CSV table of C-alpha atoms in Angstrom, one decimal:
chain,number,residue,atom,x,y,z
F,3,LYS,CA,64.0,149.3,-9.0
F,4,ALA,CA,65.9,146.4,-7.9
F,5,GLY,CA,68.1,147.1,-4.5
F,6,VAL,CA,71.7,146.1,-4.6
F,7,THR,CA,71.7,141.8,-4.8
F,8,GLN,CA,74.4,139.6,-3.2
F,9,THR,CA,75.4,136.2,-3.9
F,10,PRO,CA,75.7,133.4,-2.3
F,11,ARG,CA,74.0,134.8,0.7
F,12,TYR,CA,76.1,132.2,2.8
F,13,LEU,CA,79.2,130.3,2.4
F,14,ILE,CA,80.9,127.7,4.3
F,15,LYS,CA,84.6,127.7,3.3
F,16,THR,CA,87.7,125.8,4.9
F,17,ARG,CA,91.5,127.8,6.1
F,18,GLY,CA,92.9,127.8,2.9
F,19,GLN,CA,90.8,127.5,0.4
F,20,GLN,CA,89.4,130.8,-1.7
F,21,VAL,CA,86.4,131.8,-2.3
F,22,THR,CA,84.0,134.2,-4.7
F,23,LEU,CA,81.5,136.5,-3.5
F,24,SER,CA,79.4,138.5,-6.5
F,25,CYS,CA,77.3,142.0,-6.2
F,26,SER,CA,75.0,142.9,-8.9
F,27,PRO,CA,74.5,146.4,-7.8
F,28,ILE,CA,71.2,149.1,-8.6
F,29,SER,CA,70.6,149.6,-12.4
F,30,GLY,CA,71.9,152.6,-13.5
F,31,HIS,CA,74.7,152.9,-10.9
F,32,ARG,CA,78.3,152.9,-11.3
F,33,SER,CA,80.5,153.1,-8.2
F,34,VAL,CA,80.4,149.4,-6.2
F,35,SER,CA,82.1,149.4,-3.1
F,36,TRP,CA,82.7,146.7,-0.8
F,37,TYR,CA,82.6,146.7,3.4
F,38,GLN,CA,83.7,143.4,5.5
F,39,GLN,CA,81.8,143.7,9.0
F,40,THR,CA,83.0,141.8,12.1
F,41,PRO,CA,81.8,142.2,15.4
F,42,GLY,CA,85.6,142.9,16.4
F,43,GLN,CA,86.6,145.2,14.0
F,44,GLY,CA,83.1,146.2,13.0
F,45,LEU,CA,82.5,147.9,9.5
F,46,GLN,CA,85.7,147.9,7.1
F,47,PHE,CA,86.1,149.8,3.6
F,48,LEU,CA,88.0,147.3,1.4
F,49,PHE,CA,87.6,148.3,-1.9
F,50,GLU,CA,85.6,150.1,-4.2
F,51,TYR,CA,85.4,149.8,-8.3
F,52,PHE,CA,84.2,152.5,-11.0
F,53,SER,CA,83.8,151.9,-14.6
F,54,GLU,CA,85.9,148.9,-14.0
F,55,THR,CA,88.9,150.8,-12.2
F,56,GLN,CA,90.0,149.8,-8.2
F,57,ARG,CA,89.7,153.4,-7.3
F,58,ASN,CA,90.0,153.3,-3.6
F,59,LYS,CA,91.4,150.1,-1.4
F,60,GLY,CA,91.3,149.7,2.1
F,61,ASN,CA,93.7,148.5,4.5
F,62,PHE,CA,93.2,144.7,4.1
F,63,PRO,CA,96.2,142.1,2.8
F,64,GLY,CA,96.7,141.4,-1.5
F,65,ARG,CA,94.7,138.1,-0.2
F,66,PHE,CA,91.5,139.9,-0.3
F,67,SER,CA,90.7,141.4,-4.1
F,68,GLY,CA,88.1,142.5,-6.2
F,69,ARG,CA,87.4,143.3,-10.0
F,70,GLN,CA,84.2,145.5,-11.7
F,71,PHE,CA,82.7,144.0,-15.5
F,72,SER,CA,81.1,146.3,-17.7
F,73,ASN,CA,77.7,146.3,-16.6
F,74,SER,CA,79.2,147.3,-13.3
F,75,ARG,CA,78.6,144.4,-11.7
F,76,SER,CA,81.8,143.1,-9.4
F,77,GLU,CA,83.3,140.2,-7.3
F,78,MET,CA,85.4,140.0,-4.6
F,79,ASN,CA,88.0,137.2,-4.1
F,80,VAL,CA,89.5,136.6,-1.2
F,81,SER,CA,92.4,133.5,-1.3
F,82,THR,CA,94.0,131.6,1.6
F,83,LEU,CA,91.1,131.8,3.9
F,84,GLU,CA,91.8,132.1,7.4
F,85,LEU,CA,89.7,131.7,10.6
F,86,GLY,CA,89.6,135.5,10.3
F,87,ASP,CA,87.8,136.3,7.6
F,88,SER,CA,84.5,135.0,8.6
F,89,ALA,CA,82.5,137.9,8.1
F,90,LEU,CA,79.7,139.6,7.2
F,91,TYR,CA,80.9,141.2,3.7
F,92,LEU,CA,78.3,144.0,2.8
F,93,CYS,CA,78.5,145.4,-1.2
F,94,ALA,CA,76.5,149.1,-1.9
F,95,SER,CA,76.1,150.6,-5.0
F,96,SER,CA,76.5,154.4,-5.9
F,97,LEU,CA,75.8,156.4,-8.3
F,98,TYR,CA,79.3,158.5,-8.0
F,99,ASP,CA,78.6,161.4,-10.2
F,100,GLY,CA,82.1,162.6,-9.3
F,101,ARG,CA,80.2,164.1,-6.3
F,102,THR,CA,79.4,163.0,-3.2
F,103,ASP,CA,76.9,160.0,-3.4
F,104,THR,CA,74.4,158.3,-1.4
F,105,GLN,CA,75.3,154.1,-1.3
F,106,TYR,CA,73.0,151.5,-0.7
F,107,PHE,CA,73.8,148.2,0.8
F,108,GLY,CA,72.9,144.9,-0.3
F,109,PRO,CA,72.0,142.1,2.0
F,110,GLY,CA,75.1,141.0,2.4
F,111,THR,CA,76.7,137.6,2.4
F,112,ARG,CA,77.7,135.9,5.2
F,113,LEU,CA,81.4,133.8,5.1
F,114,THR,CA,82.1,131.2,7.6
F,115,VAL,CA,85.3,129.5,7.6
F,116,LEU,CA,86.1,126.6,9.6
I,14,GLY,CA,92.4,160.0,10.1
I,15,ASP,CA,88.9,160.2,9.9
I,16,SER,CA,86.6,158.8,12.7
I,17,VAL,CA,83.3,158.3,14.0
I,18,THR,CA,82.3,157.7,17.5
I,19,GLN,CA,79.4,156.6,18.9
I,20,MET,CA,77.4,156.4,22.5
I,21,GLU,CA,78.2,152.5,24.0
I,22,GLY,CA,75.0,150.5,24.1
I,23,PRO,CA,72.6,148.7,24.1
I,24,VAL,CA,70.1,151.4,24.7
I,25,THR,CA,67.1,150.0,26.2
I,26,LEU,CA,64.1,151.9,25.9
I,27,SER,CA,60.3,151.7,26.7
I,28,GLU,CA,57.6,151.9,23.5
I,29,GLU,CA,56.8,155.9,22.9
I,30,ALA,CA,60.1,157.0,24.9
I,31,PHE,CA,62.3,159.8,23.0
I,32,LEU,CA,65.3,158.5,21.8
I,33,THR,CA,68.7,160.2,21.2
I,34,ILE,CA,71.7,158.3,20.0
I,35,ASN,CA,75.2,160.7,20.1
I,36,CYS,CA,77.2,160.5,16.9
I,37,THR,CA,80.5,163.4,16.5
I,38,TYR,CA,83.4,163.0,14.2
I,39,THR,CA,86.9,164.0,13.2
I,40,ALA,CA,87.5,164.8,9.8
I,41,THR,CA,90.4,166.2,7.5
I,42,GLY,CA,88.1,167.8,5.1
I,43,TYR,CA,84.3,168.0,4.8
I,44,PRO,CA,82.0,165.6,5.1
I,45,SER,CA,78.9,163.9,4.1
I,46,LEU,CA,77.1,162.1,7.1
I,47,PHE,CA,74.8,159.7,6.9
I,48,TRP,CA,73.0,157.6,9.6
I,49,TYR,CA,72.7,153.5,8.6
I,50,VAL,CA,70.7,151.2,10.6
I,51,GLN,CA,70.4,147.1,10.8
I,52,TYR,CA,68.1,144.9,11.3
I,53,PRO,CA,68.7,141.6,12.2
I,54,GLY,CA,70.5,139.9,9.7
I,55,GLU,CA,69.8,142.0,6.9
I,56,GLY,CA,72.1,144.6,5.2
I,57,LEU,CA,72.0,148.5,6.0
I,58,GLN,CA,69.1,150.4,5.0
I,59,LEU,CA,70.2,154.4,4.3
I,60,LEU,CA,68.2,156.4,7.5
I,61,LEU,CA,69.2,159.6,6.6
I,62,LYS,CA,71.6,161.6,5.6
I,63,ALA,CA,73.0,165.3,5.3
I,64,THR,CA,75.7,166.6,3.4
I,65,LYS,CA,76.1,170.3,4.2
I,66,ALA,CA,76.3,172.4,7.8
I,67,ASP,CA,72.5,172.9,9.6
I,68,ASP,CA,71.0,170.4,7.0
I,69,LYS,CA,68.8,168.4,8.9
I,70,GLY,CA,67.6,164.8,7.7
I,71,SER,CA,64.3,163.0,8.5
I,72,ASN,CA,63.0,159.9,7.8
I,73,LYS,CA,60.2,157.7,9.3
I,74,GLY,CA,60.1,160.3,12.8
I,75,PHE,CA,63.8,160.0,13.1
I,76,GLU,CA,66.2,163.3,12.7
I,77,ALA,CA,69.1,164.1,13.0
I,78,THR,CA,71.0,167.8,12.2
I,79,TYR,CA,74.8,168.1,10.6
I,80,ARG,CA,76.4,170.5,13.6
I,81,LYS,CA,79.6,172.0,12.3
I,82,GLU,CA,80.5,174.0,15.2
I,83,THR,CA,80.1,170.6,17.7
I,84,THR,CA,81.2,168.0,14.7
I,85,SER,CA,77.9,166.2,15.6
I,86,PHE,CA,75.2,164.8,14.1
I,87,HIS,CA,72.5,163.4,16.9
I,88,LEU,CA,69.9,161.0,15.5
I,89,GLU,CA,66.7,161.6,17.8
I,90,LYS,CA,63.2,160.2,17.7
I,91,GLY,CA,60.1,161.6,19.7
I,92,SER,CA,58.3,158.5,20.0
I,93,VAL,CA,59.6,154.8,19.3
I,94,GLN,CA,58.6,152.0,18.5
I,95,VAL,CA,59.1,148.2,19.4
I,96,SER,CA,59.7,147.8,15.5
I,97,ASP,CA,62.8,150.3,15.7
I,98,SER,CA,65.4,147.6,17.4
I,99,ALA,CA,68.0,147.9,15.3
I,100,VAL,CA,71.2,148.4,15.3
I,101,TYR,CA,71.9,152.3,14.0
I,102,PHE,CA,75.3,153.7,12.6
I,103,CYS,CA,76.8,156.6,12.1
I,104,ALA,CA,79.0,157.2,9.2
I,105,LEU,CA,81.0,159.8,7.0
I,106,ILE,CA,82.0,160.5,3.6
I,107,LEU,CA,84.3,163.2,2.9
I,108,THR,CA,83.5,165.1,-0.3
I,109,GLY,CA,86.2,164.4,-3.3
I,110,GLY,CA,87.6,161.9,-0.9
I,111,GLY,CA,86.1,158.6,-2.9
I,112,ASN,CA,83.6,156.8,-2.5
I,113,LYS,CA,84.4,155.1,1.0
I,114,LEU,CA,82.2,155.4,4.0
I,115,THR,CA,83.7,155.5,7.7
I,116,PHE,CA,81.1,154.3,10.0
I,117,GLY,CA,81.3,154.4,14.1
I,118,THR,CA,80.6,151.2,16.0
I,119,GLY,CA,77.4,151.0,15.6
I,120,THR,CA,74.6,151.6,18.8
I,121,GLN,CA,72.0,148.7,19.6
I,122,LEU,CA,68.7,149.8,20.4
I,123,LYS,CA,66.1,147.7,22.4
I,124,VAL,CA,62.5,148.8,22.6
I,125,GLU,CA,60.3,146.8,25.1
I,126,LEU,CA,56.1,147.3,25.4
């Protein structure tokens, strides 16, 4: 089975721009979660989508948004980029059949904001 | 709130040495516990997990036991290799609390010949 894929792998943007990152989950997985990893704050939960609905949200400003499509693929968008948004953005998928389930991570998208 | 505390790194060991990375947690509910590993330039790989008290997770020679009485999930390996050099993250998910992982700060392991 193919793992979680994320595109693009690397991205360079300037302040004020917006960016869209894409995540394709493992086949059959319906839950997709997004995390931000920075040296200063570590790994922080952004949001989770299940069956096209946002089910959980972390403590990030409204500039961070996401969506999930009917095929479970997910995108996250960051508008009005700030220097502090430079990070590794990780996507994870899981079956989540109603019980706690294991999350499997993609390789991440490295975003650099100049 | 829920939190995970890991020992500070980096941890530097010689090849074939014994490894322990401490992890303790605070949770309002009943969590499942995980260890993930991150190699340079890569995402997170699941190393092992335990979903209830006294469960032992194991994989690739690594082990961790879910100790509810001490709220701990320490990672151990009897004989480390240079290829084990990576950053190790302890994490929890609350049962019934949604699909949100709470991570520790990570512990960098360096194994030298």
